PDB file of C-alpha atoms in Angstrom:
ATOM      1  CA  MET D 187       0.000   0.000   0.000  1.00 59.00           C
ATOM      2  CA  HIS D 188       1.337   3.453  -0.938  1.00 59.00           C
ATOM      3  CA  VAL D 189       1.347   5.809   2.032  1.00 62.00           C
ATOM      4  CA  LYS D 190       1.803   9.535   1.516  1.00 68.00           C
ATOM      5  CA  GLU D 191       4.907  11.184   2.988  1.00 71.00           C
ATOM      6  CA  PRO D 192       3.832  12.324   6.457  1.00 85.00           C
ATOM      7  CA  ALA D 193       3.936  16.021   7.312  1.00 90.00           C
ATOM      8  CA  ASN D 194       6.310  17.107  10.062  1.00 92.00           C
ATOM      9  CA  ASP D 195       3.527  18.201  12.422  1.00 95.00           C
ATOM     10  CA  LEU D 196       1.874  14.790  12.091  1.00 97.00           C
ATOM     11  CA  VAL D 197       5.148  12.999  12.784  1.00 98.00           C
ATOM     12  CA  ALA D 198       5.774  15.181  15.825  1.00 98.00           C
ATOM     13  CA  ARG D 199       2.285  14.582  17.224  1.00 98.00           C
ATOM     14  CA  LEU D 200       2.494  10.807  16.738  1.00 98.00           C
ATOM     15  CA  TYR D 201       6.045  10.613  18.064  1.00 98.00           C
ATOM     16  CA  ARG D 202       5.053  12.479  21.219  1.00 98.00           C
ATOM     17  CA  GLN D 203       2.317   9.939  21.897  1.00 98.00           C
ATOM     18  CA  LEU D 204       4.602   6.981  21.199  1.00 98.00           C
ATOM     19  CA  ARG D 205       7.363   8.408  23.360  1.00 98.00           C
ATOM     20  CA  LEU D 206       4.944   9.168  26.189  1.00 98.00           C
ATOM     21  CA  ILE D 207       3.608   5.604  26.258  1.00 98.00           C
ATOM     22  CA  ARG D 208       7.070   4.038  25.959  1.00 98.00           C
ATOM     23  CA  THR D 209       8.540   6.234  28.697  1.00 98.00           C
ATOM     24  CA  LEU D 210       5.588   5.690  31.013  1.00 98.00           C
ATOM     25  CA  GLU D 211       5.776   1.921  30.679  1.00 98.00           C
ATOM     26  CA  GLU D 212       9.548   1.827  31.070  1.00 98.00           C
ATOM     27  CA  GLU D 213       9.103   3.739  34.324  1.00 98.00           C
ATOM     28  CA  VAL D 214       6.403   1.286  35.392  1.00 98.00           C
ATOM     29  CA  ALA D 215       8.852  -1.563  34.735  1.00 97.00           C
ATOM     30  CA  ARG D 216      11.551   0.224  36.767  1.00 97.00           C
ATOM     31  CA  VAL D 217       9.302   1.017  39.746  1.00 97.00           C
ATOM     32  CA  TYR D 218       7.367  -2.260  39.838  1.00 97.00           C
ATOM     33  CA  PRO D 219       9.936  -4.313  41.848  1.00 96.00           C
ATOM     34  CA  THR D 220       9.677  -1.764  44.714  1.00 96.00           C
ATOM     35  CA  ASP D 221       6.065  -2.896  45.356  1.00 95.00           C
ATOM     36  CA  ARG D 222       4.846   0.700  45.303  1.00 96.00           C
ATOM     37  CA  ILE D 223       2.686  -0.255  42.319  1.00 96.00           C
ATOM     38  CA  LYS D 224      -0.105  -2.337  43.829  1.00 91.00           C
ATOM     39  CA  SER D 225      -1.567  -4.078  40.801  1.00 92.00           C
ATOM     40  CA  PRO D 226      -0.389  -6.490  38.108  1.00 95.00           C
ATOM     41  CA  VAL D 227       0.812  -4.699  34.974  1.00 97.00           C
ATOM     42  CA  HIS D 228       0.557  -5.869  31.364  1.00 97.00           C
ATOM     43  CA  LEU D 229       2.978  -3.761  29.342  1.00 97.00           C
ATOM     44  CA  SER D 230       2.336  -2.887  25.711  1.00 97.00           C
ATOM     45  CA  ILE D 231       5.948  -1.997  24.895  1.00 97.00           C
ATOM     46  CA  GLY D 232       6.521  -2.845  21.236  1.00 97.00           C
ATOM     47  CA  GLN D 233       2.884  -2.637  20.168  1.00 97.00           C
ATOM     48  CA  GLU D 234       2.100   0.983  21.129  1.00 97.00           C
ATOM     49  CA  PHE D 235       1.916   2.001  17.489  1.00 98.00           C
ATOM     50  CA  VAL D 236      -1.472   0.310  17.112  1.00 98.00           C
ATOM     51  CA  SER D 237      -3.235   2.511  19.659  1.00 98.00           C
ATOM     52  CA  VAL D 238      -1.427   5.666  18.566  1.00 98.00           C
ATOM     53  CA  ALA D 239      -2.252   5.213  14.876  1.00 98.00           C
ATOM     54  CA  VAL D 240      -5.930   4.429  15.440  1.00 98.00           C
ATOM     55  CA  CYS D 241      -6.681   6.979  18.161  1.00 98.00           C
ATOM     56  CA  ASP D 242      -5.077   9.759  16.128  1.00 98.00           C
ATOM     57  CA  VAL D 243      -8.032   9.708  13.700  1.00 98.00           C
ATOM     58  CA  LEU D 244     -10.696   9.843  16.414  1.00 98.00           C
ATOM     59  CA  ARG D 245     -12.703  12.796  17.725  1.00 98.00           C
ATOM     60  CA  PRO D 246     -13.107  13.724  21.397  1.00 97.00           C
ATOM     61  CA  ASP D 247     -16.693  12.421  21.379  1.00 97.00           C
ATOM     62  CA  ASP D 248     -15.648   8.985  20.085  1.00 98.00           C
ATOM     63  CA  HIS D 249     -15.142   6.119  22.537  1.00 98.00           C
ATOM     64  CA  VAL D 250     -12.596   3.336  22.818  1.00 98.00           C
ATOM     65  CA  SER D 251     -12.823   0.108  24.785  1.00 97.00           C
ATOM     66  CA  ILE D 252      -9.515  -1.235  26.009  1.00 96.00           C
ATOM     67  CA  THR D 253      -8.091  -4.525  27.226  1.00 95.00           C
ATOM     68  CA  TYR D 254      -6.157  -5.266  30.395  1.00 94.00           C
ATOM     69  CA  ARG D 255      -3.074  -4.461  28.280  1.00 96.00           C
ATOM     70  CA  GLY D 256      -4.598  -1.027  27.861  1.00 96.00           C
ATOM     71  CA  HIS D 257      -2.039   1.590  28.933  1.00 97.00           C
ATOM     72  CA  ALA D 258      -1.331   2.591  25.323  1.00 98.00           C
ATOM     73  CA  ALA D 259      -4.938   3.056  24.230  1.00 98.00           C
ATOM     74  CA  TYR D 260      -5.816   4.888  27.461  1.00 98.00           C
ATOM     75  CA  ILE D 261      -3.028   7.408  26.872  1.00 98.00           C
ATOM     76  CA  ALA D 262      -3.511   7.649  23.100  1.00 98.00           C
ATOM     77  CA  LYS D 263      -7.202   8.543  23.570  1.00 98.00           C
ATOM     78  CA  GLY D 264      -6.277  11.268  26.050  1.00 98.00           C
ATOM     79  CA  GLY D 265      -6.812   9.557  29.388  1.00 98.00           C
ATOM     80  CA  ASP D 266      -5.637  11.426  32.492  1.00 98.00           C
ATOM     81  CA  LEU D 267      -2.005  10.392  33.099  1.00 98.00           C
ATOM     82  CA  ASP D 268      -1.941  11.372  36.778  1.00 98.00           C
ATOM     83  CA  ALA D 269      -5.092   9.363  37.458  1.00 98.00           C
ATOM     84  CA  MET D 270      -3.672   6.376  35.583  1.00 98.00           C
ATOM     85  CA  VAL D 271      -0.465   6.130  37.600  1.00 98.00           C
ATOM     86  CA  ALA D 272      -2.314   6.839  40.859  1.00 98.00           C
ATOM     87  CA  GLU D 273      -4.657   3.966  40.000  1.00 98.00           C
ATOM     88  CA  MET D 274      -1.710   1.588  39.658  1.00 97.00           C
ATOM     89  CA  TYR D 275      -0.484   2.774  43.066  1.00 98.00           C
ATOM     90  CA  GLY D 276      -3.926   2.043  44.557  1.00 97.00           C
ATOM     91  CA  LYS D 277      -4.391   5.688  45.523  1.00 98.00           C
ATOM     92  CA  ALA D 278      -7.719   7.468  45.997  1.00 97.00           C
ATOM     93  CA  ALA D 279      -6.950   9.855  43.134  1.00 98.00           C
ATOM     94  CA  GLY D 280      -6.763   6.941  40.708  1.00 98.00           C
ATOM     95  CA  CYS D 281      -9.135   6.810  37.763  1.00 97.00           C
ATOM     96  CA  ALA D 282     -11.058   3.976  39.468  1.00 95.00           C
ATOM     97  CA  GLY D 283     -10.555   5.352  42.984  1.00 95.00           C
ATOM     98  CA  GLY D 284      -7.580   3.064  43.544  1.00 95.00           C
ATOM     99  CA  ARG D 285      -9.814  -0.016  43.499  1.00 92.00           C
ATOM    100  CA  GLY D 286      -9.101  -1.417  40.043  1.00 93.00           C
ATOM    101  CA  GLY D 287      -5.430  -1.061  39.233  1.00 95.00           C
ATOM    102  CA  SER D 288      -3.813  -1.294  35.841  1.00 96.00           C
ATOM    103  CA  MET D 289      -6.378  -3.724  34.415  1.00 96.00           C
ATOM    104  CA  HIS D 290      -9.381  -1.487  35.126  1.00 96.00           C
ATOM    105  CA  LEU D 291      -8.459   1.893  33.663  1.00 97.00           C
ATOM    106  CA  VAL D 292     -11.339   4.193  32.821  1.00 97.00           C
ATOM    107  CA  ASP D 293     -11.730   7.833  31.811  1.00 98.00           C
ATOM    108  CA  MET D 294     -15.200   8.591  30.497  1.00 97.00           C
ATOM    109  CA  ALA D 295     -14.361  12.283  30.053  1.00 97.00           C
ATOM    110  CA  ALA D 296     -11.757  11.253  27.483  1.00 98.00           C
ATOM    111  CA  GLY D 297     -13.982   8.578  25.936  1.00 98.00           C
ATOM    112  CA  VAL D 298     -12.155   5.614  27.482  1.00 98.00           C
ATOM    113  CA  ILE D 299     -14.660   2.901  28.381  1.00 95.00           C
ATOM    114  CA  GLY D 300     -13.555   0.957  31.441  1.00 85.00           C
ATOM    115  CA  ALA D 301     -11.334  -2.041  30.867  1.00 89.00           C
ATOM    116  CA  SER D 302     -11.888  -5.487  32.358  1.00 88.00           C
ATOM    117  CA  ALA D 303      -9.475  -8.148  33.552  1.00 91.00           C
ATOM    118  CA  VAL D 304     -11.681 -10.834  31.964  1.00 93.00           C
ATOM    119  CA  VAL D 305     -10.699 -11.536  28.358  1.00 94.00           C
ATOM    120  CA  GLY D 306     -13.200 -10.371  25.780  1.00 94.00           C
ATOM    121  CA  THR D 307     -15.767  -8.890  28.137  1.00 94.00           C
ATOM    122  CA  SER D 308     -15.270  -5.348  26.876  1.00 96.00           C
ATOM    123  CA  ILE D 309     -16.356  -6.389  23.345  1.00 97.00           C
ATOM    124  CA  PRO D 310     -20.133  -6.524  23.948  1.00 97.00           C
ATOM    125  CA  VAL D 311     -19.910  -3.411  26.132  1.00 97.00           C
ATOM    126  CA  ALA D 312     -18.257  -1.512  23.269  1.00 98.00           C
ATOM    127  CA  THR D 313     -20.921  -2.837  20.916  1.00 98.00           C
ATOM    128  CA  GLY D 314     -23.564  -1.415  23.234  1.00 98.00           C
ATOM    129  CA  PHE D 315     -21.817   1.962  23.164  1.00 98.00           C
ATOM    130  CA  ALA D 316     -21.895   1.777  19.355  1.00 98.00           C
ATOM    131  CA  LEU D 317     -25.637   1.132  19.450  1.00 98.00           C
ATOM    132  CA  ALA D 318     -26.067   4.236  21.608  1.00 97.00           C
ATOM    133  CA  ALA D 319     -23.880   6.255  19.222  1.00 97.00           C
ATOM    134  CA  ARG D 320     -25.970   5.163  16.261  1.00 96.00           C
ATOM    135  CA  ARG D 321     -29.203   6.147  18.028  1.00 96.00           C
ATOM    136  CA  ARG D 322     -27.784   9.574  18.941  1.00 95.00           C
ATOM    137  CA  ALA D 323     -26.965  10.053  15.245  1.00 94.00           C
ATOM    138  CA  GLY D 324     -24.157  12.505  16.034  1.00 94.00           C
ATOM    139  CA  GLY D 325     -21.566  10.804  13.844  1.00 95.00           C
ATOM    140  CA  SER D 326     -19.459   9.495  16.719  1.00 97.00           C
ATOM    141  CA  VAL D 327     -17.862   6.040  16.529  1.00 98.00           C
ATOM    142  CA  VAL D 328     -16.472   3.390  18.874  1.00 98.00           C
ATOM    143  CA  VAL D 329     -13.165   1.567  18.561  1.00 98.00           C
ATOM    144  CA  CYS D 330     -12.973  -1.812  20.286  1.00 98.00           C
ATOM    145  CA  PHE D 331      -9.384  -2.897  20.936  1.00 98.00           C
ATOM    146  CA  LEU D 332      -8.998  -6.623  21.565  1.00 97.00           C
ATOM    147  CA  GLY D 333      -6.283  -9.250  21.555  1.00 97.00           C
ATOM    148  CA  ASP D 334      -6.141 -12.310  19.315  1.00 96.00           C
ATOM    149  CA  GLY D 335      -7.057 -14.492  22.297  1.00 96.00           C
ATOM    150  CA  ALA D 336     -10.319 -12.562  22.711  1.00 96.00           C
ATOM    151  CA  THR D 337     -11.444 -13.620  19.232  1.00 97.00           C
ATOM    152  CA  GLU D 338     -11.836 -17.117  20.692  1.00 95.00           C
ATOM    153  CA  GLU D 339     -14.527 -15.951  23.144  1.00 96.00           C
ATOM    154  CA  GLY D 340     -18.183 -16.481  22.251  1.00 96.00           C
ATOM    155  CA  CYS D 341     -19.065 -12.845  22.841  1.00 97.00           C
ATOM    156  CA  PHE D 342     -16.783 -11.886  19.940  1.00 97.00           C
ATOM    157  CA  ALA D 343     -18.942 -13.762  17.424  1.00 97.00           C
ATOM    158  CA  GLU D 344     -22.161 -12.487  19.011  1.00 98.00           C
ATOM    159  CA  SER D 345     -20.941  -8.889  18.929  1.00 98.00           C
ATOM    160  CA  LEU D 346     -19.806  -9.133  15.304  1.00 98.00           C
ATOM    161  CA  ASN D 347     -23.208 -10.428  14.271  1.00 98.00           C
ATOM    162  CA  PHE D 348     -25.109  -7.780  16.248  1.00 98.00           C
ATOM    163  CA  ALA D 349     -22.901  -4.969  14.952  1.00 98.00           C
ATOM    164  CA  ALA D 350     -23.287  -6.122  11.348  1.00 98.00           C
ATOM    165  CA  LEU D 351     -27.022  -6.685  11.650  1.00 98.00           C
ATOM    166  CA  HIS D 352     -27.622  -3.165  13.015  1.00 98.00           C
ATOM    167  CA  ARG D 353     -24.828  -1.494  10.993  1.00 98.00           C
ATOM    168  CA  LEU D 354     -23.259  -0.046  14.124  1.00 98.00           C
ATOM    169  CA  PRO D 355     -20.388   2.475  13.940  1.00 98.00           C
ATOM    170  CA  ILE D 356     -17.758   0.259  15.585  1.00 98.00           C
ATOM    171  CA  LEU D 357     -14.220  -0.509  14.450  1.00 98.00           C
ATOM    172  CA  PHE D 358     -12.895  -3.764  15.890  1.00 98.00           C
ATOM    173  CA  VAL D 359      -9.093  -3.604  16.119  1.00 98.00           C
ATOM    174  CA  CYS D 360      -7.441  -6.954  16.869  1.00 98.00           C
ATOM    175  CA  GLU D 361      -3.889  -6.510  18.190  1.00 98.00           C
ATOM    176  CA  ASN D 362      -2.574  -9.898  17.124  1.00 97.00           C
ATOM    177  CA  ASN D 363       0.699 -10.388  19.000  1.00 96.00           C
ATOM    178  CA  GLY D 364       0.636 -14.130  18.319  1.00 96.00           C
ATOM    179  CA  TYR D 365       0.175 -15.314  21.897  1.00 96.00           C
ATOM    180  CA  ALA D 366      -2.708 -15.882  24.284  1.00 95.00           C
ATOM    181  CA  ILE D 367      -0.691 -15.597  27.498  1.00 94.00           C
ATOM    182  CA  HIS D 368       1.970 -18.237  26.616  1.00 96.00           C
ATOM    183  CA  GLU D 369       0.069 -20.205  23.963  1.00 95.00           C
ATOM    184  CA  PRO D 370       1.146 -19.447  20.377  1.00 95.00           C
ATOM    185  CA  LEU D 371      -1.425 -18.926  17.696  1.00 94.00           C
ATOM    186  CA  ALA D 372      -0.355 -22.045  15.773  1.00 93.00           C
ATOM    187  CA  LYS D 373      -1.462 -24.231  18.710  1.00 95.00           C
ATOM    188  CA  ARG D 374      -4.852 -22.509  18.944  1.00 96.00           C
ATOM    189  CA  TRP D 375      -6.007 -21.908  15.377  1.00 94.00           C
ATOM    190  CA  ALA D 376      -6.246 -24.390  12.496  1.00 94.00           C
ATOM    191  CA  THR D 377      -5.702 -21.455  10.112  1.00 93.00           C
ATOM    192  CA  ASP D 378      -4.607 -17.861  10.537  1.00 92.00           C
ATOM    193  CA  ARG D 379      -7.352 -16.539   8.233  1.00 96.00           C
ATOM    194  CA  LEU D 380      -9.090 -14.459  10.889  1.00 97.00           C
ATOM    195  CA  VAL D 381     -10.134 -11.706   8.486  1.00 97.00           C
ATOM    196  CA  GLU D 382     -11.884 -14.278   6.302  1.00 97.00           C
ATOM    197  CA  ARG D 383     -13.881 -15.528   9.263  1.00 97.00           C
ATOM    198  CA  VAL D 384     -14.879 -11.992  10.234  1.00 98.00           C
ATOM    199  CA  ALA D 385     -15.820 -11.142   6.636  1.00 98.00           C
ATOM    200  CA  THR D 386     -18.463 -13.890   6.652  1.00 98.00           C
ATOM    201  CA  TYR D 387     -20.460 -11.683   9.034  1.00 98.00           C
ATOM    202  CA  GLY D 388     -20.704  -9.061   6.303  1.00 97.00           C
ATOM    203  CA  ILE D 389     -18.037  -6.851   7.861  1.00 98.00           C
ATOM    204  CA  PRO D 390     -15.180  -5.339   5.798  1.00 98.00           C
ATOM    205  CA  ALA D 391     -12.034  -6.905   7.237  1.00 98.00           C
ATOM    206  CA  GLN D 392      -8.385  -6.192   6.540  1.00 98.00           C
ATOM    207  CA  ARG D 393      -5.080  -7.517   7.868  1.00 98.00           C
ATOM    208  CA  ILE D 394      -2.115  -5.176   8.295  1.00 98.00           C
ATOM    209  CA  ASP D 395       1.138  -7.019   8.897  1.00 96.00           C
ATOM    210  CA  SER D 396       3.664  -4.358   7.898  1.00 96.00           C
ATOM    211  CA  GLY D 397       4.068  -2.925  11.405  1.00 96.00           C
ATOM    212  CA  ASP D 398       3.867   0.490   9.729  1.00 97.00           C
ATOM    213  CA  LEU D 399       2.159   3.123  11.865  1.00 98.00           C
ATOM    214  CA  PHE D 400       1.328   5.363   8.909  1.00 97.00           C
ATOM    215  CA  GLU D 401      -0.256   2.568   6.875  1.00 97.00           C
ATOM    216  CA  LEU D 402      -2.373   1.577   9.843  1.00 98.00           C
ATOM    217  CA  ARG D 403      -3.404   5.198  10.429  1.00 98.00           C
ATOM    218  CA  GLU D 404      -4.589   5.527   6.831  1.00 97.00           C
ATOM    219  CA  ARG D 405      -6.579   2.296   6.985  1.00 98.00           C
ATOM    220  CA  ALA D 406      -8.155   3.357  10.280  1.00 98.00           C
ATOM    221  CA  ALA D 407      -9.007   6.800   8.899  1.00 98.00           C
ATOM    222  CA  GLU D 408     -10.747   5.230   5.912  1.00 98.00           C
ATOM    223  CA  ALA D 409     -12.723   2.852   8.112  1.00 98.00           C
ATOM    224  CA  VAL D 410     -13.769   5.581  10.550  1.00 98.00           C
ATOM    225  CA  ALA D 411     -14.818   7.931   7.740  1.00 98.00           C
ATOM    226  CA  ALA D 412     -16.988   5.190   6.241  1.00 97.00           C
ATOM    227  CA  MET D 413     -18.578   4.499   9.616  1.00 97.00           C
ATOM    228  CA  ARG D 414     -19.393   8.175  10.165  1.00 96.00           C
ATOM    229  CA  ASP D 415     -21.226   8.035   6.814  1.00 94.00           C
ATOM    230  CA  GLY D 416     -23.340   5.100   7.989  1.00 94.00           C
ATOM    231  CA  GLY D 417     -21.222   2.335   6.515  1.00 95.00           C
ATOM    232  CA  GLY D 418     -21.503   0.034   9.523  1.00 97.00           C
ATOM    233  CA  PRO D 419     -18.780  -1.861  11.367  1.00 98.00           C
ATOM    234  CA  ALA D 420     -15.273  -2.662  10.155  1.00 98.00           C
ATOM    235  CA  PHE D 421     -12.460  -4.914  11.342  1.00 98.00           C
ATOM    236  CA  LEU D 422      -8.690  -4.486  11.312  1.00 98.00           C
ATOM    237  CA  GLU D 423      -6.296  -7.270  12.303  1.00 98.00           C
ATOM    238  CA  VAL D 424      -2.895  -5.770  13.117  1.00 98.00           C
ATOM    239  CA  THR D 425       0.080  -8.048  13.643  1.00 98.00           C
ATOM    240  CA  CYS D 426       2.391  -6.795  16.387  1.00 98.00           C
ATOM    241  CA  TYR D 427       4.662  -8.138  19.128  1.00 97.00           C
ATOM    242  CA  ARG D 428       4.927  -7.604  22.872  1.00 97.00           C
ATOM    243  CA  TRP D 429       8.525  -7.291  23.925  1.00 97.00           C
ATOM    244  CA  TYR D 430       7.957  -7.998  27.642  1.00 97.00           C
ATOM    245  CA  GLU D 431       6.366 -10.897  29.486  1.00 97.00           C
ATOM    246  CA  HIS D 432       2.607 -11.442  29.534  1.00 96.00           C
ATOM    247  CA  VAL D 433       2.276  -9.850  32.963  1.00 96.00           C
ATOM    248  CA  GLY D 434       5.080  -8.073  34.777  1.00 96.00           C
ATOM    249  CA  PRO D 435       8.117  -5.912  34.084  1.00 96.00           C
ATOM    250  CA  ASN D 436      10.577  -8.511  32.788  1.00 95.00           C
ATOM    251  CA  ARG D 437      11.670 -10.137  29.557  1.00 94.00           C
ATOM    252  CA  ASP D 438      10.653 -13.803  29.467  1.00 95.00           C
ATOM    253  CA  TYR D 439      12.556 -15.342  26.582  1.00 95.00           C
ATOM    254  CA  ASP D 440      14.132 -17.809  28.996  1.00 94.00           C
ATOM    255  CA  GLN D 441      10.783 -19.454  29.773  1.00 93.00           C
ATOM    256  CA  GLY D 442      10.834 -21.572  26.641  1.00 93.00           C
ATOM    257  CA  TYR D 443       7.517 -20.695  25.068  1.00 96.00           C
ATOM    258  CA  ARG D 444       8.951 -18.212  22.533  1.00 96.00           C
ATOM    259  CA  PRO D 445      12.445 -17.605  21.149  1.00 95.00           C
ATOM    260  CA  GLU D 446      14.138 -14.207  21.439  1.00 95.00           C
ATOM    261  CA  SER D 447      14.820 -14.368  17.693  1.00 96.00           C
ATOM    262  CA  GLU D 448      11.150 -13.429  17.181  1.00 96.00           C
ATOM    263  CA  LEU D 449      11.848 -10.027  18.708  1.00 97.00           C
ATOM    264  CA  ALA D 450      14.659  -9.027  16.354  1.00 96.00           C
ATOM    265  CA  PRO D 451      12.609  -7.962  13.284  1.00 96.00           C
ATOM    266  CA  TRP D 452      10.211  -5.986  15.458  1.00 97.00           C
ATOM    267  CA  ALA D 453      13.022  -4.243  17.335  1.00 97.00           C
ATOM    268  CA  GLU D 454      14.646  -3.310  14.034  1.00 97.00           C
ATOM    269  CA  THR D 455      11.435  -1.648  12.831  1.00 97.00           C
ATOM    270  CA  ASP D 456      10.464  -0.136  16.193  1.00 98.00           C
ATOM    271  CA  GLN D 457       8.106   2.727  15.377  1.00 98.00           C
ATOM    272  CA  VAL D 458       9.293   4.866  18.302  1.00 98.00           C
ATOM    273  CA  ALA D 459      12.834   4.923  16.934  1.00 98.00           C
ATOM    274  CA  ARG D 460      11.592   5.262  13.360  1.00 97.00           C
ATOM    275  CA  LEU D 461       9.552   8.400  14.033  1.00 98.00           C
ATOM    276  CA  ALA D 462      12.294   9.848  16.220  1.00 98.00           C
ATOM    277  CA  ALA D 463      14.645   9.615  13.249  1.00 97.00           C
ATOM    278  CA  LEU D 464      12.169  11.509  11.042  1.00 97.00           C
ATOM    279  CA  LEU D 465      12.273  14.595  13.265  1.00 97.00           C
ATOM    280  CA  PRO D 466      14.888  17.356  13.448  1.00 97.00           C
ATOM    281  CA  ALA D 467      17.170  16.724  16.425  1.00 97.00           C
ATOM    282  CA  GLY D 468      16.126  19.873  18.248  1.00 97.00           C
ATOM    283  CA  GLU D 469      12.426  19.124  17.975  1.00 97.00           C
ATOM    284  CA  ARG D 470      12.929  15.524  19.092  1.00 98.00           C
ATOM    285  CA  GLU D 471      14.933  16.619  22.119  1.00 98.00           C
ATOM    286  CA  ARG D 472      12.255  19.152  23.076  1.00 98.00           C
ATOM    287  CA  ILE D 473       9.558  16.469  22.924  1.00 98.00           C
ATOM    288  CA  ASP D 474      11.694  13.990  24.873  1.00 98.00           C
ATOM    289  CA  ALA D 475      12.328  16.519  27.633  1.00 98.00           C
ATOM    290  CA  GLU D 476       8.655  17.445  27.814  1.00 98.00           C
ATOM    291  CA  VAL D 477       7.617  13.790  28.018  1.00 98.00           C
ATOM    292  CA  ASP D 478      10.216  12.992  30.693  1.00 98.00           C
ATOM    293  CA  ARG D 479       8.936  15.871  32.835  1.00 98.00           C
ATOM    294  CA  ARG D 480       5.305  14.792  32.357  1.00 98.00           C
ATOM    295  CA  VAL D 481       5.957  11.181  33.330  1.00 98.00           C
ATOM    296  CA  ALA D 482       8.034  12.212  36.360  1.00 98.00           C
ATOM    297  CA  ALA D 483       5.194  14.503  37.471  1.00 98.00           C
ATOM    298  CA  ALA D 484       2.634  11.690  37.168  1.00 98.00           C
ATOM    299  CA  PHE D 485       4.699   9.353  39.346  1.00 98.00           C
ATOM    300  CA  ALA D 486       5.340  12.128  41.875  1.00 98.00           C
ATOM    301  CA  PHE D 487       1.582  12.760  42.014  1.00 98.00           C
ATOM    302  CA  ALA D 488       0.945   9.071  42.681  1.00 98.00           C
ATOM    303  CA  GLU D 489       3.654   8.887  45.352  1.00 97.00           C
ATOM    304  CA  GLU D 490       2.249  11.894  47.223  1.00 98.00           C
ATOM    305  CA  SER D 491      -1.456  11.001  46.944  1.00 98.00           C
ATOM    306  CA  PRO D 492      -3.215   9.308  49.884  1.00 98.00           C
ATOM    307  CA  PHE D 493      -4.672   5.815  49.891  1.00 97.00           C
ATOM    308  CA  PRO D 494      -8.481   5.522  50.052  1.00 95.00           C
ATOM    309  CA  ASP D 495     -10.078   5.795  53.489  1.00 94.00           C
ATOM    310  CA  PRO D 496     -10.557   2.243  54.905  1.00 91.00           C
ATOM    311  CA  GLU D 497     -14.122   3.207  55.814  1.00 92.00           C
ATOM    312  CA  GLU D 498     -14.876   3.400  52.082  1.00 90.00           C
ATOM    313  CA  LEU D 499     -13.991  -0.287  51.586  1.00 87.00           C
ATOM    314  CA  HIS D 500     -17.569  -1.359  50.841  1.00 89.00           C
ATOM    315  CA  ASP D 501     -18.497   1.639  48.684  1.00 89.00           C
ATOM    316  CA  HIS D 502     -19.524   0.660  45.130  1.00 85.00           C
ATOM    317  CA  VAL D 503     -20.034  -2.983  46.168  1.00 86.00           C
ATOM    318  CA  PHE D 504     -23.367  -4.266  44.875  1.00 84.00           C
ATOM    319  CA  ALA D 505     -23.194  -8.013  45.491  1.00 76.00           C
TER     320      ALA D 505
END
């Protein structure tokens, strides 16, 4: 696919988002062994470009649903950074009041539908948001981020059918990193023709395996524009790779379920480094310094914020 040469302001905007997510998660990995972060963390390092490319074409009144590996999408859609880090610390100022941790990020003001630790459960919720968007008729859309493992849940098929039947404005974005926890795709699927299976529901489906942020952004922009015009749902399968372990701050290539040689081609085409190289040195350094200050401020905010009052333990408990 031919992709137009990106303008400098677009490169700068996308690079800032990539750099912010990468820096934030590297700091999470550094701090995590101190036990000051009180929840499990699922890092998206290596696959941030998916969220950044897709969210860049969205409007403030659009919504995204995110997975438990949702730091990137939360930030890319404009989620509150201070509230995100405070949530991981279990502090009262967290986006879920310190009760949910990394796997339950939410920021409705920014259009981030709450995540769930249970695989696939955000898919029907996002589909419901798309139904509401269609009934409001304001042209807003929903993007449902999901992993390849979530496509094996029954609610995925049910949501595809419902979305196609009612021509809902929802873009399903499958971040296919090739593993469901530690189980490779080849041991779970008889074929890798996911887009063909989705297409049988009457949904336009495309696979993007170039790892190219700009190609993905163009495909997402086309899909979103069609949805705003009443074109109904669309599906993008994006191949990507998580550089860190399934859950936690470490590399896990010594565990035997995947070889480190798989990482090499993805590291060589890392989109953070690629976009950095497209910018003038002075502009890149200014962005880097700004991002470093912002991430440091978010962690300082979390460190200084109080824990929730113990008397509030049973608030928001309904069962």
